[in-house]
Coordinates of C-alpha atoms and ligand atoms in Angstrom, one line a residue:
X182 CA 23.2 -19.1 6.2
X183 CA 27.4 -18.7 5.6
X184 CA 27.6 -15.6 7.8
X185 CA 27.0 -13.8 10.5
X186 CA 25.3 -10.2 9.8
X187 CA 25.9 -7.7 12.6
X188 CA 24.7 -4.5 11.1
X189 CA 23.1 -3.0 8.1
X190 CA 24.6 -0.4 6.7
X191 CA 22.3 2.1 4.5
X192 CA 24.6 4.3 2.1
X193 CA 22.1 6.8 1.0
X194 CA 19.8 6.5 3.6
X195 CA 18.0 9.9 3.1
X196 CA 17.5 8.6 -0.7
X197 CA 14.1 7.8 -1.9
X198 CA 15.0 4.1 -2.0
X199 CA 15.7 4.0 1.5
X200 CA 12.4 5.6 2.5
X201 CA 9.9 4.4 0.5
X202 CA 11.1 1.0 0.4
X203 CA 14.0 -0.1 1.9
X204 CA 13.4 1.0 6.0
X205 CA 9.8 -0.3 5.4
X206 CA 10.5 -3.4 4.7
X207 CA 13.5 -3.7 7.4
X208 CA 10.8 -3.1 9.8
X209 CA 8.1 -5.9 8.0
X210 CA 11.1 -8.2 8.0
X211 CA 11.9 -7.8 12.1
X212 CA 8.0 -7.7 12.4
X213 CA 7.5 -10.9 10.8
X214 CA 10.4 -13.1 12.1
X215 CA 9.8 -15.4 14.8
X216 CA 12.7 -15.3 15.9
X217 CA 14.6 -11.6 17.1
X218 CA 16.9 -10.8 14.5
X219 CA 20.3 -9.2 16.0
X220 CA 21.1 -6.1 13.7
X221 CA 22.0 -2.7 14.1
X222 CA 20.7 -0.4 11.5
X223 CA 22.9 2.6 10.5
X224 CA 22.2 5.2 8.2
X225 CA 24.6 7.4 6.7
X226 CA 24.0 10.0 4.1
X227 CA 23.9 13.3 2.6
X228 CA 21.1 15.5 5.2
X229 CA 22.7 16.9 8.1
X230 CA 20.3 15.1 10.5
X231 CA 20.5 14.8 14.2
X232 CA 18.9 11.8 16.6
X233 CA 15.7 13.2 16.3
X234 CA 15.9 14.0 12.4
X235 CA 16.3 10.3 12.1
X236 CA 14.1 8.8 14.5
X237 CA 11.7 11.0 12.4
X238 CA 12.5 9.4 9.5
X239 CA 12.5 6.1 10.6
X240 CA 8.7 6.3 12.1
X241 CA 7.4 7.8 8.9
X242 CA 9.0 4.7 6.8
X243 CA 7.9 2.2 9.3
X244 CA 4.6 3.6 10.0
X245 CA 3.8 3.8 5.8
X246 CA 5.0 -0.2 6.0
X247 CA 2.1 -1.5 9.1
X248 CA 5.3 -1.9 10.9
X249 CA 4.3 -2.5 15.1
X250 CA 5.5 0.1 17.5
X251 CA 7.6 -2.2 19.3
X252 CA 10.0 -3.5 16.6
X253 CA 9.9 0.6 16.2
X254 CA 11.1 1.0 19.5
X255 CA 13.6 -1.9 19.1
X256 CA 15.1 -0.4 16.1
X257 CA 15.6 2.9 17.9
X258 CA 17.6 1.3 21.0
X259 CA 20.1 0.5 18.8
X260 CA 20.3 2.7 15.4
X261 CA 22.0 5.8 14.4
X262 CA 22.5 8.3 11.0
X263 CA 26.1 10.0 10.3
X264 CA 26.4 12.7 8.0
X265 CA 29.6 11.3 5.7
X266 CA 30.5 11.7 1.8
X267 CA 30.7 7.9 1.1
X268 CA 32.9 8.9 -1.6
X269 CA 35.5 10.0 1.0
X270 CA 37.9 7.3 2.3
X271 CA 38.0 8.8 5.8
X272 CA 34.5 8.8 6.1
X273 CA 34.1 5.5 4.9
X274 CA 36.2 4.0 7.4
X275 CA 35.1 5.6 10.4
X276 CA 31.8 4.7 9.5
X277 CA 32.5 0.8 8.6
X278 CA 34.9 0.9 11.9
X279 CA 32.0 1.7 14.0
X280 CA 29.6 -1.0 12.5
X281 CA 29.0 -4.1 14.6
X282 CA 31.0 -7.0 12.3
X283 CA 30.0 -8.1 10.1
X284 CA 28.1 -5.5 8.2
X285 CA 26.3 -5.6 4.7
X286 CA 26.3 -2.3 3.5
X287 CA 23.5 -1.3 0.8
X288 CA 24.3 1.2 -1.5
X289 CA 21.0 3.3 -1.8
X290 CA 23.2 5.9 -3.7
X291 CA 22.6 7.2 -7.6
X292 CA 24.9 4.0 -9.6
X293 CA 27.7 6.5 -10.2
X294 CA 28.0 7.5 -7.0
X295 CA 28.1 3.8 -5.9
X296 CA 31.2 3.4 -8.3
X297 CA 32.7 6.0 -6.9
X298 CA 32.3 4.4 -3.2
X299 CA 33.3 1.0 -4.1
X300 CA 36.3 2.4 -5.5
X301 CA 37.2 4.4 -2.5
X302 CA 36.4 1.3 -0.3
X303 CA 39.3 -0.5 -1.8
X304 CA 41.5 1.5 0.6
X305 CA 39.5 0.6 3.4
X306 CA 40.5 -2.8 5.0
X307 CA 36.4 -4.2 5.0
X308 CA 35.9 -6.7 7.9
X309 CA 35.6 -10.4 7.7
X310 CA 32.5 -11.3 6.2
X311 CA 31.2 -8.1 5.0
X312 CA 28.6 -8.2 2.3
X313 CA 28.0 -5.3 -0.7
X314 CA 24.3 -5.0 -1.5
X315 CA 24.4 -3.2 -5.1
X316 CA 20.8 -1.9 -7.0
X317 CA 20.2 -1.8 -10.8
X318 CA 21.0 -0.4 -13.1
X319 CA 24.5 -2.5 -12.3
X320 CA 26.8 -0.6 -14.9
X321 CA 25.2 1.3 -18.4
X322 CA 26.3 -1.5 -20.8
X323 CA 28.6 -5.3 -20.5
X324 CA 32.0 -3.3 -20.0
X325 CA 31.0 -1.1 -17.2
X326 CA 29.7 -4.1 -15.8
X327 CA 32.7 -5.9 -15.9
X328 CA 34.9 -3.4 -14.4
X329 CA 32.4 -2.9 -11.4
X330 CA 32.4 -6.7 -11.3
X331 CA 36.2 -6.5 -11.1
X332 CA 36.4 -3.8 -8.7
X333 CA 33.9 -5.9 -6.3
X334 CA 36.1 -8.9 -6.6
X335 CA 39.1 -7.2 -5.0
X336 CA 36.8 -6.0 -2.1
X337 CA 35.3 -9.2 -1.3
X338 CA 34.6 -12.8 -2.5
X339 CA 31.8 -13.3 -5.0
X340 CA 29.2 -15.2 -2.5
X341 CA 29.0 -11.6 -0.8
X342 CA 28.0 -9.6 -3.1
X343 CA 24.1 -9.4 -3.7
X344 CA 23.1 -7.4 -6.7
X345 CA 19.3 -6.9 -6.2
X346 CA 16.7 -7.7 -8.6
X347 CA 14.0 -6.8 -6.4
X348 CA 11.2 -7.5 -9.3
X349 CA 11.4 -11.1 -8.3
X350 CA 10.4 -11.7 -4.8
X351 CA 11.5 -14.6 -3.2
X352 CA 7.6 -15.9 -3.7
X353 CA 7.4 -15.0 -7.2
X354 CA 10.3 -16.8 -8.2
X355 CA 9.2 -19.8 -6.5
X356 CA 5.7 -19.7 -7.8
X357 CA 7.3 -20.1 -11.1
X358 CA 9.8 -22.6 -10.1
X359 CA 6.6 -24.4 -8.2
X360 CA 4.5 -24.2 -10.9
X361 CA 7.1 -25.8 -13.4
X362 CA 8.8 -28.3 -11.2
X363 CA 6.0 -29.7 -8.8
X364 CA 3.6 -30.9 -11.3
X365 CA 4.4 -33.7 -14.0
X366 CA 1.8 -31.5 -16.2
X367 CA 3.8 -29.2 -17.9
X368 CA 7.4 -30.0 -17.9
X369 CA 7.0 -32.2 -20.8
X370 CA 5.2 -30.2 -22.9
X371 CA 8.1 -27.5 -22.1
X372 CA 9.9 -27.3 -25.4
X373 CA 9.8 -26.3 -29.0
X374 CA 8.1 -29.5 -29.5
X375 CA 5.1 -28.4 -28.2
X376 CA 5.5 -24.2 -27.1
X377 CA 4.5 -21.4 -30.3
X378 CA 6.0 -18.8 -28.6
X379 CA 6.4 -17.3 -25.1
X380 CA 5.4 -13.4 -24.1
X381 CA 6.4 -11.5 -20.9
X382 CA 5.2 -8.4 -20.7
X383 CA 5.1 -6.0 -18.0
X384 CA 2.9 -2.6 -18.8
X385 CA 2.3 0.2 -16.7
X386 CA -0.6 2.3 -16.4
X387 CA 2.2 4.6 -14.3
X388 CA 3.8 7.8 -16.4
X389 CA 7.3 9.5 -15.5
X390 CA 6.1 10.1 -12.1
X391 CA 8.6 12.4 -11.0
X392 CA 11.9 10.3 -12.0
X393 CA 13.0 12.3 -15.1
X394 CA 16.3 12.4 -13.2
X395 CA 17.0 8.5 -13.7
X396 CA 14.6 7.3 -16.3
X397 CA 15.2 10.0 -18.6
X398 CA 18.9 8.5 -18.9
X399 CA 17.9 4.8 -19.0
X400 CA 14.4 3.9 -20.8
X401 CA 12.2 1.1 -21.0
X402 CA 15.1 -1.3 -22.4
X403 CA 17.3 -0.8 -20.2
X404 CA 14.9 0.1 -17.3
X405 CA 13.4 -3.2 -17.4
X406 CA 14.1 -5.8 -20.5
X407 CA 17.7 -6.0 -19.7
X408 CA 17.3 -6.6 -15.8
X409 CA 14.2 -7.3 -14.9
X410 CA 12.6 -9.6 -17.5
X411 CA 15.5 -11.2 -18.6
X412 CA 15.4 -12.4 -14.9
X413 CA 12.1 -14.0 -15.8
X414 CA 12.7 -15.4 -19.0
X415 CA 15.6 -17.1 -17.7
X416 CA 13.5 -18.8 -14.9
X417 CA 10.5 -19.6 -17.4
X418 CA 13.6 -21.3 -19.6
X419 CA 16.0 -22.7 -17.3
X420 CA 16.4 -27.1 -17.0
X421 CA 15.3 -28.5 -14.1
X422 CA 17.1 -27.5 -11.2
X423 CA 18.0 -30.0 -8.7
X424 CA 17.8 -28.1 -5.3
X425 CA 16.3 -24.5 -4.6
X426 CA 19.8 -23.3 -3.3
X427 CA 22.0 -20.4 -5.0
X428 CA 24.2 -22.3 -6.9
X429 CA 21.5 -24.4 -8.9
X430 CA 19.4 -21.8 -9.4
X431 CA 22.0 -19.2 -10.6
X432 CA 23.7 -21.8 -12.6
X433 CA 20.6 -22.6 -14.2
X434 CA 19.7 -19.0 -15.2
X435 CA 23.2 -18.1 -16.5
X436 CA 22.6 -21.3 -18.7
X437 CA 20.2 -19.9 -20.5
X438 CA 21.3 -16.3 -20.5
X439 CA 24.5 -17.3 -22.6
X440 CA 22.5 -18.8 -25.2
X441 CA 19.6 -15.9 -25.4
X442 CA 20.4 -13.8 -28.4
X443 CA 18.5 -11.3 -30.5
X444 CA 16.0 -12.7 -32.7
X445 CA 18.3 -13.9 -36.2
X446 CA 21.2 -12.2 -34.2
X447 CA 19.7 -9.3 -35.7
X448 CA 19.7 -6.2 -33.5
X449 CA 17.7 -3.4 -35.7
X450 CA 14.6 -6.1 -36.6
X451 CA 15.1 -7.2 -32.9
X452 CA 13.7 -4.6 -31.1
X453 CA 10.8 -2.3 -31.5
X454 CA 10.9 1.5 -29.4
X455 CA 8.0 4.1 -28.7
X456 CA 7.3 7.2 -26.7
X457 CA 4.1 8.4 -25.0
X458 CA 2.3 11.7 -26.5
X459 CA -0.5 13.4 -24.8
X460 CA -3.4 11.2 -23.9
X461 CA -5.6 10.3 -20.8
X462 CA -5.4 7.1 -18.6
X463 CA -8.3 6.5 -16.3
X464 CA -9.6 10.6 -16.7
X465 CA -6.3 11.7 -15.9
X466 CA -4.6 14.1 -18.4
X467 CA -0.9 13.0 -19.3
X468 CA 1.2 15.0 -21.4
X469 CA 3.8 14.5 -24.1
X470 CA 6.5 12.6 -22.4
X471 CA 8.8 15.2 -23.8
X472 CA 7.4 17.7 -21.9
X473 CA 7.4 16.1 -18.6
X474 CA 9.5 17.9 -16.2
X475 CA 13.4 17.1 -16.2
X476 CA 13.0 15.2 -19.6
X477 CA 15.4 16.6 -22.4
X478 CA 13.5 15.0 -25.7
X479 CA 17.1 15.4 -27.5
X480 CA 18.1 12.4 -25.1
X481 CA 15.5 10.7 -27.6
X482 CA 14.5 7.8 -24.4
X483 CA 11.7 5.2 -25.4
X484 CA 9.0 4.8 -22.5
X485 CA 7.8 1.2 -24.6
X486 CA 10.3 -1.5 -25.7
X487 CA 9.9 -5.2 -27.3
X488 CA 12.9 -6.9 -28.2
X489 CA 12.6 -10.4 -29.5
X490 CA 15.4 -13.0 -28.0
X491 CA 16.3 -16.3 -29.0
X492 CA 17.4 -18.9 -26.6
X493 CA 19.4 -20.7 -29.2
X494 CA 19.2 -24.0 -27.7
X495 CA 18.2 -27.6 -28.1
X496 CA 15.4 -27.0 -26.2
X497 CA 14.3 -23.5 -27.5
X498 CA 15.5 -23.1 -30.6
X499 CA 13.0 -21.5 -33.3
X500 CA 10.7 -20.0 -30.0
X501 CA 10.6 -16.3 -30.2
X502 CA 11.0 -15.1 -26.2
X503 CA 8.5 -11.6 -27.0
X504 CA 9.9 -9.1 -23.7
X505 CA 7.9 -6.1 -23.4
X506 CA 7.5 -2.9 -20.7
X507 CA 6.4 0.5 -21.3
X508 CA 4.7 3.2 -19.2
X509 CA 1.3 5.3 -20.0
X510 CA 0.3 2.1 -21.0
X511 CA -4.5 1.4 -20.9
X512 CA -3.9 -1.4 -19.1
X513 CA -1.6 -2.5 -16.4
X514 CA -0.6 -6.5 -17.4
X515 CA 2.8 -7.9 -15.9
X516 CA 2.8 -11.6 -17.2
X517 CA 4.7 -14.2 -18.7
X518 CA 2.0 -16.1 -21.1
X519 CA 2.9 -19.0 -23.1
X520 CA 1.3 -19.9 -26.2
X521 CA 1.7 -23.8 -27.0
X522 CA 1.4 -24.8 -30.9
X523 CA -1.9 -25.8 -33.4
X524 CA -2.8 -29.3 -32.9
X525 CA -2.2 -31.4 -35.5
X526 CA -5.4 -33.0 -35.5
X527 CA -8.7 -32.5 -34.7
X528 CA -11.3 -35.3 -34.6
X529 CA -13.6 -35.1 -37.5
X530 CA -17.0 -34.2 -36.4
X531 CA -15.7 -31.9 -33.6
X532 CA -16.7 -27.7 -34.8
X533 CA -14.9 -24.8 -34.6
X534 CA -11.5 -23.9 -34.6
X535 CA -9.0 -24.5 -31.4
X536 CA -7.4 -22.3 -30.3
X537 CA -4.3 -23.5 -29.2
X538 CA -4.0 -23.5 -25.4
X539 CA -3.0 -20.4 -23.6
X540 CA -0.8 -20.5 -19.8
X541 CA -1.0 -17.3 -18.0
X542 CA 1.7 -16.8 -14.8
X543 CA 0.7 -13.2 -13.6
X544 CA 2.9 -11.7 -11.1
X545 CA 2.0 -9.7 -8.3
X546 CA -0.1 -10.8 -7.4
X547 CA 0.9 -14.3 -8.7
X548 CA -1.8 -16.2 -10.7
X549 CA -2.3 -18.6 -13.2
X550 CA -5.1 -19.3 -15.6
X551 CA -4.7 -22.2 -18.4
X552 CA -7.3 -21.6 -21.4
X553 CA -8.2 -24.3 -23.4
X554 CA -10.7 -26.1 -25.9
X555 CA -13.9 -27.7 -23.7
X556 CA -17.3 -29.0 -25.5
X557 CA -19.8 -26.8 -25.8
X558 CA -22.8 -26.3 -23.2
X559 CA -25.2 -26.7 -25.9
X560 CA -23.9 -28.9 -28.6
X561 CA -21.1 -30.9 -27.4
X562 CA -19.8 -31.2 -30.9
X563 CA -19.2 -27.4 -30.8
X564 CA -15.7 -26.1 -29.2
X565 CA -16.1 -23.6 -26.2
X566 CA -13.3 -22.0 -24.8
X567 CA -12.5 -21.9 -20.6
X568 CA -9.7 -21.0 -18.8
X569 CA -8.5 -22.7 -15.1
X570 CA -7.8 -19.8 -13.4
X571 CA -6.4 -19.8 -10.0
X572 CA -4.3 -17.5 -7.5
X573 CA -1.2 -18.6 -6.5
X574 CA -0.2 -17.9 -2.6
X575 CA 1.4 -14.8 -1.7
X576 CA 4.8 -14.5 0.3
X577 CA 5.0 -13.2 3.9
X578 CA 7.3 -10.6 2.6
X579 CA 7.1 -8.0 0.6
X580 CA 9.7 -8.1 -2.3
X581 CA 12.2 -5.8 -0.9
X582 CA 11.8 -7.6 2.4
X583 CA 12.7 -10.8 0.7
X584 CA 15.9 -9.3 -1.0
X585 CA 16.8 -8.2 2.6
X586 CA 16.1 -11.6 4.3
X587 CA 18.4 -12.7 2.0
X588 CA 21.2 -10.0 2.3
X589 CA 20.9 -10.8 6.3
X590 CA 20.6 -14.6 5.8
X591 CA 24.1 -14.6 3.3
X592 CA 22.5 -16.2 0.6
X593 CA 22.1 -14.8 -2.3
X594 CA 20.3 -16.8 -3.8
X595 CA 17.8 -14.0 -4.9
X596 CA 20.7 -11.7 -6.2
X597 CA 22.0 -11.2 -9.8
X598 CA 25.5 -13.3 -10.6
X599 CA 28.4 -11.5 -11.9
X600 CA 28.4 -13.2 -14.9
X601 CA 25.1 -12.9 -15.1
X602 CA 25.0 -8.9 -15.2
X603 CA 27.1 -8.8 -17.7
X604 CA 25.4 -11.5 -19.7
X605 CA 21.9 -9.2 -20.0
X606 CA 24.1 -6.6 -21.1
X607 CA 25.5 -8.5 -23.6
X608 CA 22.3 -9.9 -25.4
X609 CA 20.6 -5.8 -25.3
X610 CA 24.1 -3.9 -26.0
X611 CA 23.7 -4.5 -29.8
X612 CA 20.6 -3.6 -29.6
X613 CA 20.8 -0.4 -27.6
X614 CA 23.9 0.6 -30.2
X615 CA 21.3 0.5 -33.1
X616 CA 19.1 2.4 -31.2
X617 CA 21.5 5.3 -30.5
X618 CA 22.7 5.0 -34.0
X619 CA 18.9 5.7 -35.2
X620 CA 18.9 2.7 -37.2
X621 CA 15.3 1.7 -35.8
X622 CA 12.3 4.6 -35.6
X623 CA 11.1 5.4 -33.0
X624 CA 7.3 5.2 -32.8
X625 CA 4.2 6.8 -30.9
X626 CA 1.6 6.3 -29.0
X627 CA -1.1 8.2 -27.2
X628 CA -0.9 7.5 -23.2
X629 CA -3.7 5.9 -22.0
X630 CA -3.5 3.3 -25.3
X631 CA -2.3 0.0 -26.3
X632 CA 0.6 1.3 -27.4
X633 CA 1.7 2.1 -31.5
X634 CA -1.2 1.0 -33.7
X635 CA 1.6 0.0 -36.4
X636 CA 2.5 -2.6 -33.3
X637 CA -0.7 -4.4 -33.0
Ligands
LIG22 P1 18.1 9.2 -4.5 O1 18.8 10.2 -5.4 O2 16.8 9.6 -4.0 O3 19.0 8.9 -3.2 C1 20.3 8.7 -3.2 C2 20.8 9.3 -1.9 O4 22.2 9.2 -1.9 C3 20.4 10.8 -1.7 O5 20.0 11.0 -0.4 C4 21.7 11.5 -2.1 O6 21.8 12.7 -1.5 C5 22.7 10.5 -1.4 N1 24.1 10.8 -1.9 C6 24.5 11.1 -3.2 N2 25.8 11.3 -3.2 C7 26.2 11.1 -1.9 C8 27.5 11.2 -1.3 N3 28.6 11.5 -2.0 N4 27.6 10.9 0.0 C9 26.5 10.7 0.7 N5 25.3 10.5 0.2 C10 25.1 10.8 -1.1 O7 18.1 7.9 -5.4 P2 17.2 6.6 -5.1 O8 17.0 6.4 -3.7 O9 15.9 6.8 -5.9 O10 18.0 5.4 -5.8 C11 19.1 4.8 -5.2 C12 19.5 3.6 -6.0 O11 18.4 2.7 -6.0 C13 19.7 3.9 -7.5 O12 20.7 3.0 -8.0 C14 18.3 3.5 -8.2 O13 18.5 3.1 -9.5 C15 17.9 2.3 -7.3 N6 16.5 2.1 -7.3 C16 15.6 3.0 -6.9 C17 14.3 2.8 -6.8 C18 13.3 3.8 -6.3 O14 12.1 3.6 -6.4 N7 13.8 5.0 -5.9 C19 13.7 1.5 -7.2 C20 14.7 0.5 -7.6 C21 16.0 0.8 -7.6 P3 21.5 14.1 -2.3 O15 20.1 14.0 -2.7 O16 21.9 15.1 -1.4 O17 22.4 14.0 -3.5

């Protein structure tokens, strides 16, 4: 807690972002506090809206996020919305000028649109202490990335900048740590040595839904594998950190990061692509993902990737990292599940085969099940199989709540890294080039299945 947040600017604050998501949780994070939180909310954005326009707005987002009628009316006492271009530089420093210092302004905006106000922002002198709050996608590949790193180093100092990775919630990500760290059990065991191979996977049951306008421009790689699970992979990989504090835990993660690779450095047998056809997920008809509205099929976008990565390390080497996402998927499974080796020897006179012991971290909601070889209830010479299955606790928070307790709090030690970003560009760039250059095919599979039979 470095600095002192006196208002929260929201750049795009008529967005779908900021209503679904970001206003709800501001509320659940006042709601929950013990303690009365001291910030004035301003939104700025495209809609001509007056007081009541946004008042409106604001009571539809908190109401849709539980949030209790008195933070409502505390929120009101204080907030207002301007009209502005936030590419314009005289916009832009009216606005900031009229912010209580320090603020953290959020850019809820489409990414190039957020370029475009950063860069007008560097002729706008930015109060002491202000914070930039960035979303994904940051930048389309490891240049853009850098130069949007560089342009938000001549705004303001590193430690202020929070790029949001909202998939990990501040309770996720300590589950993990929690479940890694805290017990004796496993951190041994954590290596090539003993680990076959490690899956995370997150599939969606969920199609297009409406957001031709972004995903139809990103797909599942980019969409997810290069922000999102990365994130996890690097937290399932990392050493053992020493404290829970931003610097030990992003030092940790960009560790492993710059050793992560495509499997054999090789980016065609890497990575595996598919698109949804026409199929039915729980009775509801989906149609060809090319002929959802706003998609244009010549874009050729994957809705299902799996890329293979290496962490070519002492510790890792020779464990294929499987990262997978897709949408229209039968089931919905968002996992990391780690697969530990054969044993090398199993008494004589015990029957069956073992099957090598299984660790399941589910997120949201966070569980963990351990399966492994027991003696059978009827003849304790034969193998049965069980699994430990518990739930791990949820946070008070949910996960946009926690990226904004963090944004308010200074410490980022939820938020992306500069050199991070442009790491997890660097590992799926080669990847996404032999993509675009058709060099790997691009497969299909009904909605509502498992995805490409030729995968399974
Ligand atoms: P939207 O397009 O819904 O919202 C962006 C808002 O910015 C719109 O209200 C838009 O107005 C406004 N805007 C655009 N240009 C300007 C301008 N020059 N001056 C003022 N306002 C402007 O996008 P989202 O809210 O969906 O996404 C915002 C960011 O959040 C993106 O980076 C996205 O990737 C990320 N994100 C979104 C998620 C979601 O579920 N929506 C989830 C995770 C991340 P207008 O419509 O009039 O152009």
């Amino acid at each position: 807690m470095t600095r002192s947040i006196g208002s929260l600017l929201l750049l795009g604050a008529s967005g779908d972002l900021s209503g679904r998501l970001l206003l709800p949780a501001f509320g659940q994070l006042l709601d929950r506090e013990e303690q009365r939180r001291d910030v004035v909310l301003i939104g700025a954005g495209s809609e001509d809206w007056d007081a009541d326009a946004w008042r409106d707005r604001l009571k539809t987002s908190f109401d849709s996020g539980d949030v209790s009628d008195e933070t409502l009316k505390s929120v009101l006492e204080g907030t207002r919305y301007k009209l502005v271009d936030v590419t314009s530089v005289q916009d832009l420093k009216a606005l900031i000028d009229s912010c209580p210092p320090a603020p953290a302004i959020y850019f809820a905006l489409p990414p190039s649109v957020t370029v475009a106000a950063c860069s007008a922002l560097q002729q706008v002198s930015l109060p002491e202490g202000t914070t930039l709050v960035l979303e994904k996608p940051f930048g389309t590949n490891e240049e853009s990335a850098a130069s949007l790193n560089q342009l938000l180093a001549e705004l303001v100092p590193e430690q202020q900048v929070h790029r949001v990775d909202h998939f990990l919630g501040r309770s996720t990500v300590l589950n993990l740590i929690g479940v890694r760290f805290a017990n004796r059990l496993f951190e041994p065991l954590w290596s090539n040595e003993h680990i076959e191979r490690v899956d995370i996977v997150f599939d969606e049951q969920l199609t297009l839904e409406n957001r031709a306008r972004y995903y139809d421009r990103a797909g599942a790689l980019m969409d997810m594998i290069q922000s999102h699970l990365l994130q996890v992979l690097a937290l399932g990989a990392m050493d053992p950190i020493a404290t829970i504090n931003a610097v030990d835990l992003r030092d940790a993660k960009a560790e492993v990061l710059r050793a992560c690779r495509p499997w054999n450095d090789d980016p065609v047998a890497a990575g595996r692509r598919a698109r949804y056809i026409q199929g039915s997920i729980d009775g509801r008809d989906v149609p060809d993902y090319t002929a959802e509205p706003g998609v244009d099929p010549s874009r050729n976008t994957e809705t299902l990737a799996e890329l293979v990565v290496e962490v070519d390390n002492w510790r890792w080497a020779g464990v294929p990292f499987r990262l997978r996402s897709g949408k229209a998927l039968r089931e919905r499974r968002k996992e990391v599940l780690i697969t530990f080796k054969r044993l090398p020897h199993l008494p004589t006179g015990l029957r069956g085969e073992p099957i090598p012991e299984r660790l399941r971290l589910a997120m949201g909601p966070d569980r963990m099940a351990l399966e492994m070889n027991v003696n059978g209830p009827d003849d304790p010479l034969a193998l049965d199989r069980v699994a430990l299955d518990t739930n791990l606790n949820p946070g008070r928070l949910p996960a946009y709540g926690e990226v904004l307790a963090g944004v308010l709090d200074g410490d980022p030690l939820l938020s992306v890294r500069g050199d991070t970003a442009e790491e997890c560009w660097h590992i799926v760039d080669p990847v996404l080039q032999a993509w675009r250059d058709g060099r790997v095919p691009m497969d299909e599979y009904a909605a509502g299945s498992d995805g490409p039979s030729s995968w399974s």
